[in-house]
PDB file of C-alpha atoms and ligand atoms in Angstrom:
ATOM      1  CA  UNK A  15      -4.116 -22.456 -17.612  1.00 40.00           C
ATOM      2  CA  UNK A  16      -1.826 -19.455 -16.825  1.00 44.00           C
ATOM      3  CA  UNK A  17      -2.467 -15.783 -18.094  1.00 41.00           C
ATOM      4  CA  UNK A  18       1.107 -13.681 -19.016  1.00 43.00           C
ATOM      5  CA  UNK A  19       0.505 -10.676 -17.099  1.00 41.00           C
ATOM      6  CA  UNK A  20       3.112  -8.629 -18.949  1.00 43.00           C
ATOM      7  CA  UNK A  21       6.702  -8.431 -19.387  1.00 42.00           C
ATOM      8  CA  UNK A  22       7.549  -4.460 -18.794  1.00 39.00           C
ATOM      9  CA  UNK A  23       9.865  -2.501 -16.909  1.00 43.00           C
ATOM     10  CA  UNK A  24      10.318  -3.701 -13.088  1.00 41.00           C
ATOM     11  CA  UNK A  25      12.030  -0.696 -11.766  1.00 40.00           C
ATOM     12  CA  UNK A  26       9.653   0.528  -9.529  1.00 41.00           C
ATOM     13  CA  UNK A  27       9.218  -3.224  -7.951  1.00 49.00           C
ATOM     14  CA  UNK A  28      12.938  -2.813  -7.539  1.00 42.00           C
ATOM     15  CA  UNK A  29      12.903   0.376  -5.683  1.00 38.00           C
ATOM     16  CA  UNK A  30       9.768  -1.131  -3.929  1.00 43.00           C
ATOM     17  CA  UNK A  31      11.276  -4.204  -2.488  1.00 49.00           C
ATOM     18  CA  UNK A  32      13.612  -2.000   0.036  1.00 42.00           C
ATOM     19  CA  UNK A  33      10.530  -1.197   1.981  1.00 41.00           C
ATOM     20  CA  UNK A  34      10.538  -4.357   3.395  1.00 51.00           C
ATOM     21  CA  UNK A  35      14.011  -3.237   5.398  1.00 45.00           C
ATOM     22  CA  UNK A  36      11.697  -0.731   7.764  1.00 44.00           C
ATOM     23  CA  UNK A  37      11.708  -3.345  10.400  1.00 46.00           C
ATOM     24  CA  UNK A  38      15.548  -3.408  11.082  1.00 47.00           C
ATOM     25  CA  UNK A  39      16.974  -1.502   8.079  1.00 52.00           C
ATOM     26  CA  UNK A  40      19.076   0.186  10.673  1.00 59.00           C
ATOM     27  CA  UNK A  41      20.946  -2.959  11.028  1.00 85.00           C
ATOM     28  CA  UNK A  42      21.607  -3.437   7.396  1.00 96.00           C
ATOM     29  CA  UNK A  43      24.531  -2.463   5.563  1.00 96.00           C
ATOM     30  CA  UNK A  44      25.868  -2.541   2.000  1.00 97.00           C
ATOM     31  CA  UNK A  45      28.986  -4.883   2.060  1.00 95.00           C
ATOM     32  CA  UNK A  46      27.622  -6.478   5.689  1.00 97.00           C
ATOM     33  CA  UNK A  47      30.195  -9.249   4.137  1.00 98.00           C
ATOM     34  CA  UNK A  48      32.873  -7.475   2.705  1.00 97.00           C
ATOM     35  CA  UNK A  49      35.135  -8.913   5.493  1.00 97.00           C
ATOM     36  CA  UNK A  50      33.932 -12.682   5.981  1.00 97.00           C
ATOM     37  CA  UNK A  51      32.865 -13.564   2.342  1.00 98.00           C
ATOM     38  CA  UNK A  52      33.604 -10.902   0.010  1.00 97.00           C
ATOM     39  CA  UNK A  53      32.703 -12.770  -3.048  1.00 98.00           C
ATOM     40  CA  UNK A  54      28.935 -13.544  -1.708  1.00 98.00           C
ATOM     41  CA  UNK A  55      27.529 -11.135  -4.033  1.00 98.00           C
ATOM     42  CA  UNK A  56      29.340 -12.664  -7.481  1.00 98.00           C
ATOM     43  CA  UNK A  57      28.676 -16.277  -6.710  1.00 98.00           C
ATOM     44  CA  UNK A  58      24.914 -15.907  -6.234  1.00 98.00           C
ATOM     45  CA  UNK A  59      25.126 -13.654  -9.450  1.00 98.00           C
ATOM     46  CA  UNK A  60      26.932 -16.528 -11.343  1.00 98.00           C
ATOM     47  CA  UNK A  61      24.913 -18.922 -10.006  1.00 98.00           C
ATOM     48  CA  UNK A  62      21.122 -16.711 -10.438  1.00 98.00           C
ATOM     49  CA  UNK A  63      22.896 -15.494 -14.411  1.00 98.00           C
ATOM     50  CA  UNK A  64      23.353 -19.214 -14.962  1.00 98.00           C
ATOM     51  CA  UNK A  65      19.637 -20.131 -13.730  1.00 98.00           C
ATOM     52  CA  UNK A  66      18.050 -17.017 -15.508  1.00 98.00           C
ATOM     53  CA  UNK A  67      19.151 -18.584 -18.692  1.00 98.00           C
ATOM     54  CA  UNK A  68      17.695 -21.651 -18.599  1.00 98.00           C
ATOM     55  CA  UNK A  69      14.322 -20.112 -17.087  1.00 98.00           C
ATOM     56  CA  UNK A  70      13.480 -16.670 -17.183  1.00 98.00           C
ATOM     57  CA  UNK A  71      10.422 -17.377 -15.166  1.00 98.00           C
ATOM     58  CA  UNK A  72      12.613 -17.863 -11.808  1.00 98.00           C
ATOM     59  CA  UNK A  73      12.477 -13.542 -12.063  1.00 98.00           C
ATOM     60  CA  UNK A  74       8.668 -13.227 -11.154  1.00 98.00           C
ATOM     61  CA  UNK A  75       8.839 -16.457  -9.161  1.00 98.00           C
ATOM     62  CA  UNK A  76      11.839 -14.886  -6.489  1.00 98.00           C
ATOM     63  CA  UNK A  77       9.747 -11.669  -6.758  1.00 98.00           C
ATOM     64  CA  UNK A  78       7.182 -13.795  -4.732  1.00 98.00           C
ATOM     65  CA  UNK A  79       8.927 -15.971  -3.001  1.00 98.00           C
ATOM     66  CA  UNK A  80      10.682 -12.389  -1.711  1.00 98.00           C
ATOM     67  CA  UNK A  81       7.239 -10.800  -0.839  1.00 97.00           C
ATOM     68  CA  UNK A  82       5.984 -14.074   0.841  1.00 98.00           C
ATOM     69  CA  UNK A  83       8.859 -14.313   3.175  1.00 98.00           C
ATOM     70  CA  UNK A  84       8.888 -11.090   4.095  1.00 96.00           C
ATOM     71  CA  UNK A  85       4.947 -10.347   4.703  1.00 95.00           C
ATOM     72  CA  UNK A  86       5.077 -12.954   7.057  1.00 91.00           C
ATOM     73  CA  UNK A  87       7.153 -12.605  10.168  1.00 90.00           C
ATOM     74  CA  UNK A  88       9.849 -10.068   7.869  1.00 94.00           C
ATOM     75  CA  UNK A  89      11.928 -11.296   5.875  1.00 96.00           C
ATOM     76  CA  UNK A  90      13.946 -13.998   7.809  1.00 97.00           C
ATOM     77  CA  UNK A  91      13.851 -16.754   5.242  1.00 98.00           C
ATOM     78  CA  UNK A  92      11.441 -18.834   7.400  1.00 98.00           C
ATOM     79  CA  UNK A  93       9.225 -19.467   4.255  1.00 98.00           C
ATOM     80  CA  UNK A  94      12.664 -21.917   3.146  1.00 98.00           C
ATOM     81  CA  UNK A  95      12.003 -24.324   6.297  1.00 97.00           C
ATOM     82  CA  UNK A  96      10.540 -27.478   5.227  1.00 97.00           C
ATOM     83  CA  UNK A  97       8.155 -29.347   8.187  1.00 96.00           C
ATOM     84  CA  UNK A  98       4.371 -30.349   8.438  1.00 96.00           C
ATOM     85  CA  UNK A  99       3.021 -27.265   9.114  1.00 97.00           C
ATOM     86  CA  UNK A 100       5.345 -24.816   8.212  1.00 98.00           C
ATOM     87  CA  UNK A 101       4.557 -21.427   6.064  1.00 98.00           C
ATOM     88  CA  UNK A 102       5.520 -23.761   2.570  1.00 97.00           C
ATOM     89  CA  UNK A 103       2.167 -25.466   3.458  1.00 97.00           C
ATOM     90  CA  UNK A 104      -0.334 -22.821   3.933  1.00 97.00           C
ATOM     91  CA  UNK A 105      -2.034 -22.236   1.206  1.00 95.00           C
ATOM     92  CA  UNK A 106      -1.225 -18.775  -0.953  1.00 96.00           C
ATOM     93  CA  UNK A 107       2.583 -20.352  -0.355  1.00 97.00           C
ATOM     94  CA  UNK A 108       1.818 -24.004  -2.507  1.00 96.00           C
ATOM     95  CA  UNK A 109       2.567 -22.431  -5.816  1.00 95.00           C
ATOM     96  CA  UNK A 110       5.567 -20.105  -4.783  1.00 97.00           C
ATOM     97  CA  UNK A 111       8.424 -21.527  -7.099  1.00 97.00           C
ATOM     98  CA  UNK A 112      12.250 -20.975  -6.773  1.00 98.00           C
ATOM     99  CA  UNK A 113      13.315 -22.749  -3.646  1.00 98.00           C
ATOM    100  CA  UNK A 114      15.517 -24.888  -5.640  1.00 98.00           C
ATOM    101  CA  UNK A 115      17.546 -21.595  -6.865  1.00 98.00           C
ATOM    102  CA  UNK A 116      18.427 -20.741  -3.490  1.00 98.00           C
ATOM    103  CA  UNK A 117      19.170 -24.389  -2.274  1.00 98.00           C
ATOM    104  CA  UNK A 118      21.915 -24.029  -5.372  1.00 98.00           C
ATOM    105  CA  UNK A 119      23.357 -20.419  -4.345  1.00 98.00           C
ATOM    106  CA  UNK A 120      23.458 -21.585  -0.460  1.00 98.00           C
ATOM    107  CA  UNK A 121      25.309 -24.474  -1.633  1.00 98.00           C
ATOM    108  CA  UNK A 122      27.651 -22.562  -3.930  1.00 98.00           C
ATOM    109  CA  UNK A 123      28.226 -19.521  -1.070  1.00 98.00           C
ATOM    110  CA  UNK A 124      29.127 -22.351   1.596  1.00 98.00           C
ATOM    111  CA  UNK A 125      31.667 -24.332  -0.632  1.00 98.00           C
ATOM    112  CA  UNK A 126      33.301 -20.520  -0.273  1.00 97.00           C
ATOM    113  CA  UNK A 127      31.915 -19.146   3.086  1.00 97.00           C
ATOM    114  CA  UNK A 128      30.619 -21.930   5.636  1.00 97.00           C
ATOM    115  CA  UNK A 129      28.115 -21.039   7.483  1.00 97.00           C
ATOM    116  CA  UNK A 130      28.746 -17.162   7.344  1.00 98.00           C
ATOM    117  CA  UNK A 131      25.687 -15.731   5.041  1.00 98.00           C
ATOM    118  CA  UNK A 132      22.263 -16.046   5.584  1.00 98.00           C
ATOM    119  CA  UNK A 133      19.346 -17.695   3.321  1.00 98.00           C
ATOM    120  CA  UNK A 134      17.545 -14.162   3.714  1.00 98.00           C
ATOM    121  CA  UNK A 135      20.347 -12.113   2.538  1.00 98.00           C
ATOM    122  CA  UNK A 136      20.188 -14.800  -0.289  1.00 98.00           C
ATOM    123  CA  UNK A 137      16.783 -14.212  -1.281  1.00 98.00           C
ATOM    124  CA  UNK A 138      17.016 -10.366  -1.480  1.00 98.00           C
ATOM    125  CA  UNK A 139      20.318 -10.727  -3.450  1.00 98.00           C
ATOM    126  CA  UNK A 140      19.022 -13.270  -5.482  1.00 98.00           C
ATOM    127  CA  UNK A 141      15.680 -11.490  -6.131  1.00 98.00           C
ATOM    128  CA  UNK A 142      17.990  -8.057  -7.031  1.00 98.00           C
ATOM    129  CA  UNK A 143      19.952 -10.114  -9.131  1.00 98.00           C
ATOM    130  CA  UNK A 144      16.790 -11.280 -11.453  1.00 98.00           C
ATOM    131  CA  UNK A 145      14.925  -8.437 -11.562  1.00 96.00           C
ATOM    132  CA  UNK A 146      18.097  -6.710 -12.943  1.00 97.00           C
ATOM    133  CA  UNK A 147      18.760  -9.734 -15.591  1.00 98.00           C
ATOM    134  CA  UNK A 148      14.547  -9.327 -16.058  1.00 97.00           C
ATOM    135  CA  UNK A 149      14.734  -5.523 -17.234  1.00 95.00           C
ATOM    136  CA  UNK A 150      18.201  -6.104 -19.746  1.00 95.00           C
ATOM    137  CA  UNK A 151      20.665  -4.824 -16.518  1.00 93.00           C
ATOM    138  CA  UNK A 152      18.793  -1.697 -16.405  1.00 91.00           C
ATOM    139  CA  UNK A 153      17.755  -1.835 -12.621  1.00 88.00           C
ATOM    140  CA  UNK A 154      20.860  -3.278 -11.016  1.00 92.00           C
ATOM    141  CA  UNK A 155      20.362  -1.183  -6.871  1.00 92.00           C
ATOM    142  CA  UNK A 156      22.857  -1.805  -4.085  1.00 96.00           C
ATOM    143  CA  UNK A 157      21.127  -4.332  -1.417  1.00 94.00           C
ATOM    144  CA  UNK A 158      21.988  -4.077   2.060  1.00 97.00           C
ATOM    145  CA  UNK A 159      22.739  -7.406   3.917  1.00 98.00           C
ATOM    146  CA  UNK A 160      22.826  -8.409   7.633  1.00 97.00           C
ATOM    147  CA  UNK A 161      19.775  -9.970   7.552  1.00 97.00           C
ATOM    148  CA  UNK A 162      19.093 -13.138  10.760  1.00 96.00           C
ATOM    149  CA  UNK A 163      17.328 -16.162   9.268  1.00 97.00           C
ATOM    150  CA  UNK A 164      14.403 -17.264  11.422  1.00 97.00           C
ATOM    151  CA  UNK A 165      14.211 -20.498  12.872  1.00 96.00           C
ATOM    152  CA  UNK A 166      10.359 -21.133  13.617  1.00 97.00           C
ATOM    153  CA  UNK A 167       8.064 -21.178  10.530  1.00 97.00           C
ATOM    154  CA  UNK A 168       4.464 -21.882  11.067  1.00 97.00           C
ATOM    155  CA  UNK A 169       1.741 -22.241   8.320  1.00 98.00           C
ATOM    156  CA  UNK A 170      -0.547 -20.417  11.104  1.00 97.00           C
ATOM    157  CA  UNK A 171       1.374 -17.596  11.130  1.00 96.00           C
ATOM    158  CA  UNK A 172       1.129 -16.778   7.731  1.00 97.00           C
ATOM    159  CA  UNK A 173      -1.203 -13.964   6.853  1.00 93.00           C
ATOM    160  CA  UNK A 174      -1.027 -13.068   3.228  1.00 96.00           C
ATOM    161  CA  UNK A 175      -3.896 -10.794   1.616  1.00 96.00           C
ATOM    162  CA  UNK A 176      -6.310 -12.816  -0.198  1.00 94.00           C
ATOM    163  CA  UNK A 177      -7.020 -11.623  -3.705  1.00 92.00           C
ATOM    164  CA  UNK A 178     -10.333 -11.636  -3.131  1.00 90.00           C
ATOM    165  CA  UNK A 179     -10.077  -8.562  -0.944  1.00 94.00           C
ATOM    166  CA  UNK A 180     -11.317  -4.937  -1.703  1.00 92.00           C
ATOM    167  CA  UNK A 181      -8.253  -2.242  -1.707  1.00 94.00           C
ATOM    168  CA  UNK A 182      -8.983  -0.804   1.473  1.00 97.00           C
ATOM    169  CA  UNK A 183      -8.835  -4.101   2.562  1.00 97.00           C
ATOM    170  CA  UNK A 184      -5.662  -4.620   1.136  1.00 97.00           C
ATOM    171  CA  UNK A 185      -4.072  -1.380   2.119  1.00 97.00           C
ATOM    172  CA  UNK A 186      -5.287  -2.033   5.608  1.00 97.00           C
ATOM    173  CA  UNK A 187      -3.189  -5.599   5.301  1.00 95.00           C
ATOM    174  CA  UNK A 188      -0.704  -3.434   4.476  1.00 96.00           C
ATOM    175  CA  UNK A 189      -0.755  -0.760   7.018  1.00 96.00           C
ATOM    176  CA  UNK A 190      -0.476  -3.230   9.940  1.00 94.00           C
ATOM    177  CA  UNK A 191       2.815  -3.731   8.572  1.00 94.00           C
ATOM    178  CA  UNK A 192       3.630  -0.179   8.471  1.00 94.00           C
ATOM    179  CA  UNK A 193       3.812  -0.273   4.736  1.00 96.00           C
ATOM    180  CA  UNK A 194       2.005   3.052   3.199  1.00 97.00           C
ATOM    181  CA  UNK A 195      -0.533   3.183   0.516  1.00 97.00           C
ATOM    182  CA  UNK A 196       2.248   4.246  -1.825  1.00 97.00           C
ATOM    183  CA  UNK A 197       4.282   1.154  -0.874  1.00 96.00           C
ATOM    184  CA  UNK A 198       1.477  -1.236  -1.758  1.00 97.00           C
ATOM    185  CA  UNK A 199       1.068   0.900  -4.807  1.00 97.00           C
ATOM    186  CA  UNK A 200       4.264   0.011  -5.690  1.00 96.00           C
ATOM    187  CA  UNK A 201       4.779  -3.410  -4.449  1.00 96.00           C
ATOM    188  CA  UNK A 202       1.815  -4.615  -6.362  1.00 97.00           C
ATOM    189  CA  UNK A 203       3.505  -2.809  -9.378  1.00 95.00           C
ATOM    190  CA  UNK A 204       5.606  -6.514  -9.356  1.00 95.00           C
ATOM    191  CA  UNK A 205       2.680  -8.028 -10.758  1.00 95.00           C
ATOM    192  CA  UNK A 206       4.174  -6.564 -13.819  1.00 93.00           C
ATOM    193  CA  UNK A 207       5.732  -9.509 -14.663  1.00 95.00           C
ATOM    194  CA  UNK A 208       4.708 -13.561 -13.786  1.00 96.00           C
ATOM    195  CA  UNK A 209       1.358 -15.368 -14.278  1.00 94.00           C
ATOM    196  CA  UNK A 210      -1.566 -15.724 -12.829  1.00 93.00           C
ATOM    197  CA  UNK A 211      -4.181 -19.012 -13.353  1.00 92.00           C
ATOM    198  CA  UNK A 212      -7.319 -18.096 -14.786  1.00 93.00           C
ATOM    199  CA  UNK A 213      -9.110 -19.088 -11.718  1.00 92.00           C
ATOM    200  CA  UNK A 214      -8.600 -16.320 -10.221  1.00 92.00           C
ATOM    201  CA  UNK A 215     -10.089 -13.613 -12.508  1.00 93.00           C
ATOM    202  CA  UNK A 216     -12.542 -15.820 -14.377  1.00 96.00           C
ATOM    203  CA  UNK A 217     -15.325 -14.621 -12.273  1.00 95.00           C
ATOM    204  CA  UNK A 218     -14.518 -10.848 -12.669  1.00 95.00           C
ATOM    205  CA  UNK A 219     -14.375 -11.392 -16.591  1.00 97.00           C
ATOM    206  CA  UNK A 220     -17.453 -13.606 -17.028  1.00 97.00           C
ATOM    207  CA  UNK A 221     -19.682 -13.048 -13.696  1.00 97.00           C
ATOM    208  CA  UNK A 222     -19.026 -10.885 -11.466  1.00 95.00           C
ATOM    209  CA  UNK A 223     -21.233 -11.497  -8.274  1.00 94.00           C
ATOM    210  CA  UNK A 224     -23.311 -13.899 -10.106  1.00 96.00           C
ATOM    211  CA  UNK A 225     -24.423 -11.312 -12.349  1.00 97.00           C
ATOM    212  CA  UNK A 226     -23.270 -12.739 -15.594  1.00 97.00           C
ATOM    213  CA  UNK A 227     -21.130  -9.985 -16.531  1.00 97.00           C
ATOM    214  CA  UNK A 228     -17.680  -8.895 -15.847  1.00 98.00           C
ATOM    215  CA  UNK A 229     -16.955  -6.591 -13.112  1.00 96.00           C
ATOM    216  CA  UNK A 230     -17.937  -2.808 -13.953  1.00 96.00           C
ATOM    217  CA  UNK A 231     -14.982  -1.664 -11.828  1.00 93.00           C
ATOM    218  CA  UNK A 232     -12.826  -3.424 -14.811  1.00 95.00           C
ATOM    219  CA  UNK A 233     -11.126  -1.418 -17.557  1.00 97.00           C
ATOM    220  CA  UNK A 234     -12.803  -2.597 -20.644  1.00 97.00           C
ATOM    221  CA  UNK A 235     -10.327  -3.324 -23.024  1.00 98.00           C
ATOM    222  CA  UNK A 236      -8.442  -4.922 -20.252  1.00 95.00           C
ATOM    223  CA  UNK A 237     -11.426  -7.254 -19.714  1.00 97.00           C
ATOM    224  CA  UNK A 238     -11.373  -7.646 -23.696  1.00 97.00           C
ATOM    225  CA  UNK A 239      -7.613  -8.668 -23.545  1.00 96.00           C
ATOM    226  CA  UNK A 240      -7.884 -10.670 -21.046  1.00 94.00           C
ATOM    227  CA  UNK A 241     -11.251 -12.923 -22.076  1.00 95.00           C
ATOM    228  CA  UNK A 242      -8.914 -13.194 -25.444  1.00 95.00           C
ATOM    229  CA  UNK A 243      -6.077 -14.760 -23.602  1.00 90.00           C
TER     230      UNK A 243
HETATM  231  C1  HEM B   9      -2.518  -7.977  -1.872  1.00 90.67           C
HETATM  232  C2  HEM B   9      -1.405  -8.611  -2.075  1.00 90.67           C
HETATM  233  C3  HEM B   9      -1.219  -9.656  -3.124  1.00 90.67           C
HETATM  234  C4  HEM B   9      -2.103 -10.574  -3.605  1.00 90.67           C
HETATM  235  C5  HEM B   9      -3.553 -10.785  -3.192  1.00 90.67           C
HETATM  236  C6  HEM B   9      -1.410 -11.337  -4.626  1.00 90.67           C
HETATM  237  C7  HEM B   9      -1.957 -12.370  -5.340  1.00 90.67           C
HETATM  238  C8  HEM B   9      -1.304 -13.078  -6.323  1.00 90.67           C
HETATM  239  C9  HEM B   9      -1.873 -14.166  -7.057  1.00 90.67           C
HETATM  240  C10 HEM B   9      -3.285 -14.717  -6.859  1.00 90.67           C
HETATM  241  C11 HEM B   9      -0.934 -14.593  -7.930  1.00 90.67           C
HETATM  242  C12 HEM B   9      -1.095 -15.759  -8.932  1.00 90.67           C
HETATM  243  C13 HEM B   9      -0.644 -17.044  -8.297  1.00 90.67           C
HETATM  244  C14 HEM B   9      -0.897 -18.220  -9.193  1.00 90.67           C
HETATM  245  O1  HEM B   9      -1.785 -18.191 -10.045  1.00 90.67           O
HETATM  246  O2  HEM B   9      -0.179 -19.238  -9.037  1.00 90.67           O
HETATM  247  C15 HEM B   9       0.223 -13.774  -7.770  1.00 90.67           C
HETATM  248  C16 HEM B   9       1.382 -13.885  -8.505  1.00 90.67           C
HETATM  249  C17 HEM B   9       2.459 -13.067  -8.363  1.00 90.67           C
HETATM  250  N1  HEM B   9       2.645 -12.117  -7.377  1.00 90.67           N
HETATM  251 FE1  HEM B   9       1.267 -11.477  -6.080  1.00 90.67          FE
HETATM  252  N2  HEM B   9      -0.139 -10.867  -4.737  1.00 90.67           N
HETATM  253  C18 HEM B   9       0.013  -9.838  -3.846  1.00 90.67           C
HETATM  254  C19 HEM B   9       1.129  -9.082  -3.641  1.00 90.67           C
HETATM  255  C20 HEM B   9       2.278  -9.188  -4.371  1.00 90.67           C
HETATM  256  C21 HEM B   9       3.429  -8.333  -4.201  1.00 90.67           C
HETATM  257  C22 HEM B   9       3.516  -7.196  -3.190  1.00 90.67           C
HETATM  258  C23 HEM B   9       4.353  -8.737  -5.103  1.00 90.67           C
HETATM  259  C24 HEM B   9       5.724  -8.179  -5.345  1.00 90.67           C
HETATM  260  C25 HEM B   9       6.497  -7.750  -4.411  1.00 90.67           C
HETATM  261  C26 HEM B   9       3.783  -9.843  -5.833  1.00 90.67           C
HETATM  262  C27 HEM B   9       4.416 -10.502  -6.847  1.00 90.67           C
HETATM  263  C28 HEM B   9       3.847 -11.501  -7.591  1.00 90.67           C
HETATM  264  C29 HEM B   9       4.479 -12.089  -8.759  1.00 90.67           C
HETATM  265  C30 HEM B   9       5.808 -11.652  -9.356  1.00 90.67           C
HETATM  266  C31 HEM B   9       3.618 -13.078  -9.230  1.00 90.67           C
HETATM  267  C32 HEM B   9       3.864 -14.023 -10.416  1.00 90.67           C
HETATM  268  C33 HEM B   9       4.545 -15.279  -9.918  1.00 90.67           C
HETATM  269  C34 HEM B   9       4.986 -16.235 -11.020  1.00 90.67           C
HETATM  270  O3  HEM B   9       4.945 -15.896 -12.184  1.00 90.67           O
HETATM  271  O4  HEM B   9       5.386 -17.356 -10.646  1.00 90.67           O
HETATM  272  N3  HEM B   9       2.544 -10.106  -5.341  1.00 90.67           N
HETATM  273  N4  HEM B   9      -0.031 -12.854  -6.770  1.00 90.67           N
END
């Protein structure tokens, strides 16, 4: 059973999401393909416009596919690679959705540009692209491209948070990758928008550490909305 977790403004994911360029933002550049594929940026938007219609959902689902790429390894598109024991199979990745959008925009860019953009740059254009259809066009942000696509994708290498953690546990998750407190403030902020499965948060709404209760630490009425859903 999936809980909506809200569908409000996602400008501050938006803003957010460029943190993940501290590891080679140097490199990056807005119109990195102005010269070999110039029209990269309006065929994934046709193609991501044309998607969005059908199902809104794709929005929060690129959100996570975007995060999940890029906590592991950066974000080199090495979540994409299919293979026994690649990131797709370790566990927090077996419910990210969208792969199929991006298999349809890389198909689309190479009919026009063979072999000349990369699945990453895809992602974080893709993921732009949504979360500006997602809040009515009001967050459209320049991306820079440039971005390498890994070739070595290993379920063992992926390291997501659990949810289970405390938030200093988090944040410390967070810090390894150079990401402030601030940034996982706002990163989480994407949780704005998506689901969640109950099984998750049952425990915190109906006993918390086997105490019959829900978790003190809650906001009430948020516990109250929640049991209701
Ligand atoms: C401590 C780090 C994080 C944890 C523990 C976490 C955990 C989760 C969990 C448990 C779900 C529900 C999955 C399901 O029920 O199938 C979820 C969904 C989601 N997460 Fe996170 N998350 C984290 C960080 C982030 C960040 C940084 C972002 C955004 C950049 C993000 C974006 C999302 C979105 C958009 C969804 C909804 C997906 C959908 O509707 O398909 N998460 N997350």
């Amino acid at each position: 059973m999936a809980v909506n977790i809200s569908t409000t403004s996602v400008l501050i994911l938006s803003l957010a999401l460029l943190s993940f360029g501290h590891c080679c933002y140097g490199q990056l550049r807005v119109g990195f393909y102005n010269k070999d594929c110039r029209n990269v940026e309006n065929i994934v938007s046709r193609v991501v416009g044309e998607a969005f219609f059908k199902d809104p959902s794709l929005a929060p689902a690129m959100i996570r596919l975007y995060f999940h790429d890029c906590f592991s390894n950066g974000c080199d598109a090495s979540l994409l690679l299919d293979g026994t024991s690649s990131e797709k199979k370790a566990s927090p990745n077996l419910s990210v959705r969208g792969y199929e959008l991006i298999d349809d925009i890389k198909t689309a860019v190479e009919l026009e540009c063979n072999g000349i953009v990369s699945c990453a740059d895809i992602i974080a254009l893709a993921t732009r692209d949504l979360v500006t259809l997602a809040s009515g066009g009001k967050t459209w942000y320049a991306i820079p491209t440039g971005r390498f696509d890994g070739t070595v994708s290993l379920a063992s290498s992926v390291d997501l948070p659990s949810p289970r953690l405390t938030v200093s546990q988090t944040a410390d998750n967070f810090f390894d990758r150079k990401l402030s407190l601030t940034d996982m403030v706002l990163l989480l902020g994407g949780h704005t928008i998506g689901v969640t499965h109950c099984s998750f948060i049952m425990d915190r709404l109906y006993n918390f550490q086997n105490t019959k209760q829900s978790d003190p630490s809650m906001d009430s009425k948020l516990v109250q909305e929640l049991k209701l859903k």
